[in-house]
PDB file of C-alpha atoms in Angstrom:
ATOM      1  CA  MET A   1      81.572 123.877  16.705  1.00 97.00           C
ATOM      2  CA  LYS A   2      83.190 122.983  13.428  1.00 98.00           C
ATOM      3  CA  ALA A   3      82.664 119.975  11.234  1.00 98.00           C
ATOM      4  CA  VAL A   4      84.214 118.603   8.094  1.00 98.00           C
ATOM      5  CA  ILE A   5      81.561 116.532   6.355  1.00 98.00           C
ATOM      6  CA  GLN A   6      82.641 114.090   3.683  1.00 98.00           C
ATOM      7  CA  ARG A   7      80.337 112.019   1.509  1.00 98.00           C
ATOM      8  CA  VAL A   8      81.875 108.542   1.528  1.00 98.00           C
ATOM      9  CA  THR A   9      81.365 105.107   0.088  1.00 98.00           C
ATOM     10  CA  SER A  10      83.035 103.815   3.255  1.00 98.00           C
ATOM     11  CA  ALA A  11      85.053 105.043   6.221  1.00 98.00           C
ATOM     12  CA  ARG A  12      86.697 103.463   9.251  1.00 98.00           C
ATOM     13  CA  VAL A  13      88.606 104.463  12.354  1.00 98.00           C
ATOM     14  CA  GLU A  14      91.181 102.375  14.223  1.00 98.00           C
ATOM     15  CA  VAL A  15      92.914 102.754  17.568  1.00 97.00           C
ATOM     16  CA  ASP A  16      96.064 100.692  18.179  1.00 97.00           C
ATOM     17  CA  GLY A  17      95.309  98.616  15.086  1.00 96.00           C
ATOM     18  CA  GLU A  18      91.780  97.737  16.266  1.00 97.00           C
ATOM     19  CA  LEU A  19      88.719  98.761  14.273  1.00 98.00           C
ATOM     20  CA  ILE A  20      86.475 100.760  16.606  1.00 98.00           C
ATOM     21  CA  GLY A  21      84.070 102.459  14.212  1.00 98.00           C
ATOM     22  CA  ALA A  22      82.999 102.350  10.585  1.00 98.00           C
ATOM     23  CA  CYS A  23      80.293 103.273   8.135  1.00 98.00           C
ATOM     24  CA  GLU A  24      79.342 102.355   4.627  1.00 97.00           C
ATOM     25  CA  HIS A  25      77.661 104.695   2.100  1.00 98.00           C
ATOM     26  CA  GLY A  26      77.013 107.932   3.994  1.00 98.00           C
ATOM     27  CA  LEU A  27      78.944 110.624   5.836  1.00 98.00           C
ATOM     28  CA  LEU A  28      82.241 110.857   7.676  1.00 98.00           C
ATOM     29  CA  ILE A  29      81.974 113.766  10.108  1.00 98.00           C
ATOM     30  CA  LEU A  30      85.084 115.182  11.760  1.00 98.00           C
ATOM     31  CA  LEU A  31      83.762 117.201  14.702  1.00 98.00           C
ATOM     32  CA  GLY A  32      85.563 119.896  16.680  1.00 98.00           C
ATOM     33  CA  VAL A  33      83.943 121.383  19.784  1.00 98.00           C
ATOM     34  CA  ALA A  34      84.857 124.979  20.627  1.00 98.00           C
ATOM     35  CA  THR A  35      84.845 126.801  23.935  1.00 97.00           C
ATOM     36  CA  GLY A  36      81.330 128.101  24.529  1.00 97.00           C
ATOM     37  CA  ASP A  37      79.565 125.619  22.252  1.00 97.00           C
ATOM     38  CA  THR A  38      76.147 124.575  23.507  1.00 97.00           C
ATOM     39  CA  GLU A  39      73.606 121.836  22.939  1.00 97.00           C
ATOM     40  CA  ASP A  40      71.692 124.347  20.801  1.00 96.00           C
ATOM     41  CA  ASP A  41      74.743 124.650  18.534  1.00 96.00           C
ATOM     42  CA  LEU A  42      74.956 120.882  18.361  1.00 97.00           C
ATOM     43  CA  ASP A  43      71.258 120.490  17.500  1.00 97.00           C
ATOM     44  CA  ARG A  44      71.389 123.198  14.833  1.00 96.00           C
ATOM     45  CA  MET A  45      74.450 121.638  13.218  1.00 97.00           C
ATOM     46  CA  LEU A  46      73.077 118.096  13.333  1.00 98.00           C
ATOM     47  CA  GLN A  47      69.779 119.220  11.785  1.00 97.00           C
ATOM     48  CA  LYS A  48      71.659 120.910   8.951  1.00 97.00           C
ATOM     49  CA  ILE A  49      73.915 117.898   8.346  1.00 98.00           C
ATOM     50  CA  VAL A  50      71.133 115.305   8.131  1.00 98.00           C
ATOM     51  CA  LYS A  51      69.169 117.516   5.712  1.00 97.00           C
ATOM     52  CA  LEU A  52      72.091 118.477   3.436  1.00 98.00           C
ATOM     53  CA  ARG A  53      71.192 117.440  -0.094  1.00 98.00           C
ATOM     54  CA  ILE A  54      74.588 116.176  -1.199  1.00 98.00           C
ATOM     55  CA  PHE A  55      73.686 112.711  -2.506  1.00 98.00           C
ATOM     56  CA  GLU A  56      72.723 112.182  -6.121  1.00 97.00           C
ATOM     57  CA  ASP A  57      69.202 111.449  -7.281  1.00 96.00           C
ATOM     58  CA  GLU A  58      68.248 109.314 -10.304  1.00 96.00           C
ATOM     59  CA  ASN A  59      69.230 112.220 -12.594  1.00 96.00           C
ATOM     60  CA  GLY A  60      72.723 112.583 -11.122  1.00 94.00           C
ATOM     61  CA  LYS A  61      71.823 115.826  -9.342  1.00 97.00           C
ATOM     62  CA  MET A  62      72.796 116.325  -5.686  1.00 97.00           C
ATOM     63  CA  ASN A  63      69.252 116.395  -4.399  1.00 97.00           C
ATOM     64  CA  ARG A  64      69.094 113.797  -1.600  1.00 98.00           C
ATOM     65  CA  SER A  65      70.099 113.807   2.054  1.00 98.00           C
ATOM     66  CA  VAL A  66      71.837 111.079   4.032  1.00 98.00           C
ATOM     67  CA  GLN A  67      68.400 110.111   5.333  1.00 97.00           C
ATOM     68  CA  ASP A  68      66.936 109.952   1.823  1.00 98.00           C
ATOM     69  CA  VAL A  69      69.590 107.444   0.726  1.00 98.00           C
ATOM     70  CA  ASP A  70      69.420 105.385   3.959  1.00 98.00           C
ATOM     71  CA  GLY A  71      73.042 106.319   4.608  1.00 98.00           C
ATOM     72  CA  GLU A  72      75.243 105.790   7.628  1.00 98.00           C
ATOM     73  CA  MET A  73      77.559 108.068   9.608  1.00 98.00           C
ATOM     74  CA  LEU A  74      80.971 107.842  11.191  1.00 98.00           C
ATOM     75  CA  VAL A  75      81.671 110.661  13.674  1.00 98.00           C
ATOM     76  CA  VAL A  76      85.253 111.333  14.773  1.00 98.00           C
ATOM     77  CA  SER A  77      86.258 113.938  17.353  1.00 97.00           C
ATOM     78  CA  GLN A  78      88.911 116.312  16.016  1.00 96.00           C
ATOM     79  CA  PHE A  79      89.973 119.248  18.190  1.00 96.00           C
ATOM     80  CA  THR A  80      92.537 120.314  15.568  1.00 96.00           C
ATOM     81  CA  LEU A  81      89.665 121.866  13.583  1.00 97.00           C
ATOM     82  CA  LEU A  82      89.873 124.669  16.177  1.00 96.00           C
ATOM     83  CA  ALA A  83      93.515 125.458  15.351  1.00 96.00           C
ATOM     84  CA  ASN A  84      94.592 129.075  15.635  1.00 94.00           C
ATOM     85  CA  TYR A  85      97.320 129.551  13.032  1.00 94.00           C
ATOM     86  CA  ARG A  86      97.406 133.369  12.847  1.00 94.00           C
ATOM     87  CA  GLN A  87     100.856 133.792  14.366  1.00 93.00           C
ATOM     88  CA  GLY A  88     103.926 131.669  13.958  1.00 93.00           C
ATOM     89  CA  ASN A  89     104.021 128.191  12.503  1.00 95.00           C
ATOM     90  CA  ARG A  90     102.874 126.182  15.482  1.00 95.00           C
ATOM     91  CA  PRO A  91      99.085 126.345  15.848  1.00 96.00           C
ATOM     92  CA  ASP A  92      97.484 126.633  19.251  1.00 95.00           C
ATOM     93  CA  TYR A  93      94.214 125.010  20.225  1.00 96.00           C
ATOM     94  CA  LEU A  94      93.087 127.411  22.924  1.00 95.00           C
ATOM     95  CA  GLY A  95      89.723 127.786  21.170  1.00 95.00           C
ATOM     96  CA  ALA A  96      88.919 124.110  21.665  1.00 97.00           C
ATOM     97  CA  ALA A  97      86.561 123.255  24.509  1.00 97.00           C
ATOM     98  CA  ALA A  98      87.954 121.685  27.681  1.00 97.00           C
ATOM     99  CA  PRO A  99      88.195 117.913  27.223  1.00 97.00           C
ATOM    100  CA  ALA A 100      85.332 116.987  29.581  1.00 97.00           C
ATOM    101  CA  GLU A 101      82.885 119.357  27.872  1.00 98.00           C
ATOM    102  CA  ALA A 102      84.119 118.513  24.373  1.00 98.00           C
ATOM    103  CA  ASN A 103      83.675 114.791  25.064  1.00 98.00           C
ATOM    104  CA  ARG A 104      80.192 115.365  26.500  1.00 98.00           C
ATOM    105  CA  LEU A 105      79.045 117.239  23.396  1.00 98.00           C
ATOM    106  CA  TYR A 106      80.778 114.785  21.055  1.00 98.00           C
ATOM    107  CA  GLU A 107      79.055 111.822  22.720  1.00 97.00           C
ATOM    108  CA  LEU A 108      75.735 113.663  22.674  1.00 98.00           C
ATOM    109  CA  PHE A 109      76.182 114.405  18.959  1.00 98.00           C
ATOM    110  CA  THR A 110      76.712 110.713  18.146  1.00 98.00           C
ATOM    111  CA  GLU A 111      73.785 109.707  20.360  1.00 98.00           C
ATOM    112  CA  LYS A 112      71.415 112.209  18.726  1.00 98.00           C
ATOM    113  CA  ALA A 113      72.652 111.356  15.216  1.00 98.00           C
ATOM    114  CA  ALA A 114      71.485 107.775  15.782  1.00 97.00           C
ATOM    115  CA  ALA A 115      67.889 109.043  15.760  1.00 97.00           C
ATOM    116  CA  TYR A 116      68.302 110.112  12.105  1.00 97.00           C
ATOM    117  CA  VAL A 117      70.270 107.339  10.413  1.00 97.00           C
ATOM    118  CA  ARG A 118      70.352 103.574  10.780  1.00 96.00           C
ATOM    119  CA  HIS A 119      73.991 103.335  11.897  1.00 98.00           C
ATOM    120  CA  VAL A 120      76.393 105.752  13.577  1.00 98.00           C
ATOM    121  CA  GLY A 121      79.960 104.633  14.144  1.00 98.00           C
ATOM    122  CA  HIS A 122      82.358 106.723  16.199  1.00 97.00           C
ATOM    123  CA  GLY A 123      85.939 107.155  17.183  1.00 95.00           C
ATOM    124  CA  LYS A 124      87.435 107.254  20.666  1.00 96.00           C
ATOM    125  CA  PHE A 125      87.686 110.708  22.188  1.00 95.00           C
ATOM    126  CA  GLY A 126      91.271 111.744  22.929  1.00 93.00           C
ATOM    127  CA  ALA A 127      92.832 108.689  21.288  1.00 95.00           C
ATOM    128  CA  ASP A 128      95.420 108.620  18.524  1.00 96.00           C
ATOM    129  CA  MET A 129      93.150 107.424  15.729  1.00 98.00           C
ATOM    130  CA  LYS A 130      93.811 106.272  12.196  1.00 98.00           C
ATOM    131  CA  VAL A 131      90.956 107.302   9.913  1.00 98.00           C
ATOM    132  CA  SER A 132      90.588 105.959   6.400  1.00 98.00           C
ATOM    133  CA  LEU A 133      87.897 106.722   3.890  1.00 98.00           C
ATOM    134  CA  CYS A 134      86.843 106.579   0.296  1.00 98.00           C
ATOM    135  CA  ASN A 135      85.496 110.060  -0.433  1.00 97.00           C
ATOM    136  CA  ASP A 136      82.635 109.872  -2.912  1.00 97.00           C
ATOM    137  CA  GLY A 137      82.728 112.618  -5.513  1.00 94.00           C
ATOM    138  CA  PRO A 138      84.758 113.978  -3.831  1.00 95.00           C
ATOM    139  CA  VAL A 139      82.213 115.904  -1.787  1.00 97.00           C
ATOM    140  CA  THR A 140      83.551 117.722   1.277  1.00 97.00           C
ATOM    141  CA  ILE A 141      81.817 120.511   3.189  1.00 97.00           C
ATOM    142  CA  VAL A 142      83.192 122.568   6.078  1.00 98.00           C
ATOM    143  CA  MET A 143      80.506 123.688   8.530  1.00 97.00           C
ATOM    144  CA  ASP A 144      80.755 126.184  11.393  1.00 95.00           C
ATOM    145  CA  SER A 145      78.037 126.610  14.019  1.00 93.00           C
ATOM    146  CA  GLU A 146      78.802 130.344  14.153  1.00 90.00           C
ATOM    147  CA  VAL A 147      77.745 130.659  10.509  1.00 90.00           C
ATOM    148  CA  LEU A 148      74.535 128.765  11.269  1.00 88.00           C
ATOM    149  CA  LYS A 149      73.813 131.107  14.212  1.00 83.00           C
ATOM    150  CA  ALA A 150      74.365 134.158  12.032  1.00 80.00           C
ATOM    151  CA  SER A 151      72.041 132.837   9.323  1.00 73.00           C
ATOM    152  CA  LYS A 152      69.324 132.143  11.926  1.00 67.00           C
ATOM    153  CA  LYS A 153      69.542 135.735  13.214  1.00 66.00           C
ATOM    154  CA  GLN A 154      69.198 137.133   9.679  1.00 60.00           C
ATOM    155  CA  ALA A 155      66.154 134.973   8.870  1.00 55.00           C
TER     156      ALA A 155
END
């Protein structure tokens, strides 16, 4: 599972010109589900995301989490995060989970995220979406569940 996490002042996603999801001050999360990803991977990643101290405190230091600042989330499915670009110039996406499983884990991620923040907007799985955002900072973090697994084993 891979995620691109962006601290935003606002973000929105449209399908066919219709607004389907949005968030204000908080996080835009682009989420890619890989073959073999599990609910444990999802839980580990979500726990890390909601605890990331990437929001400024009263001293201007990144010392607060999305929960600490009463932030919101917008979660958008993005299988292209699993692109394999090693050979040639046309990436393949063979590492992405099958659509049914990817959608299940994506929906579960958004459902579980709602337990941590007051609002979770989301995109539409498999749709051609237009995502717009105002990145705050900018602050952008790329997260990989494989890295989180490795760090758990070393601890």
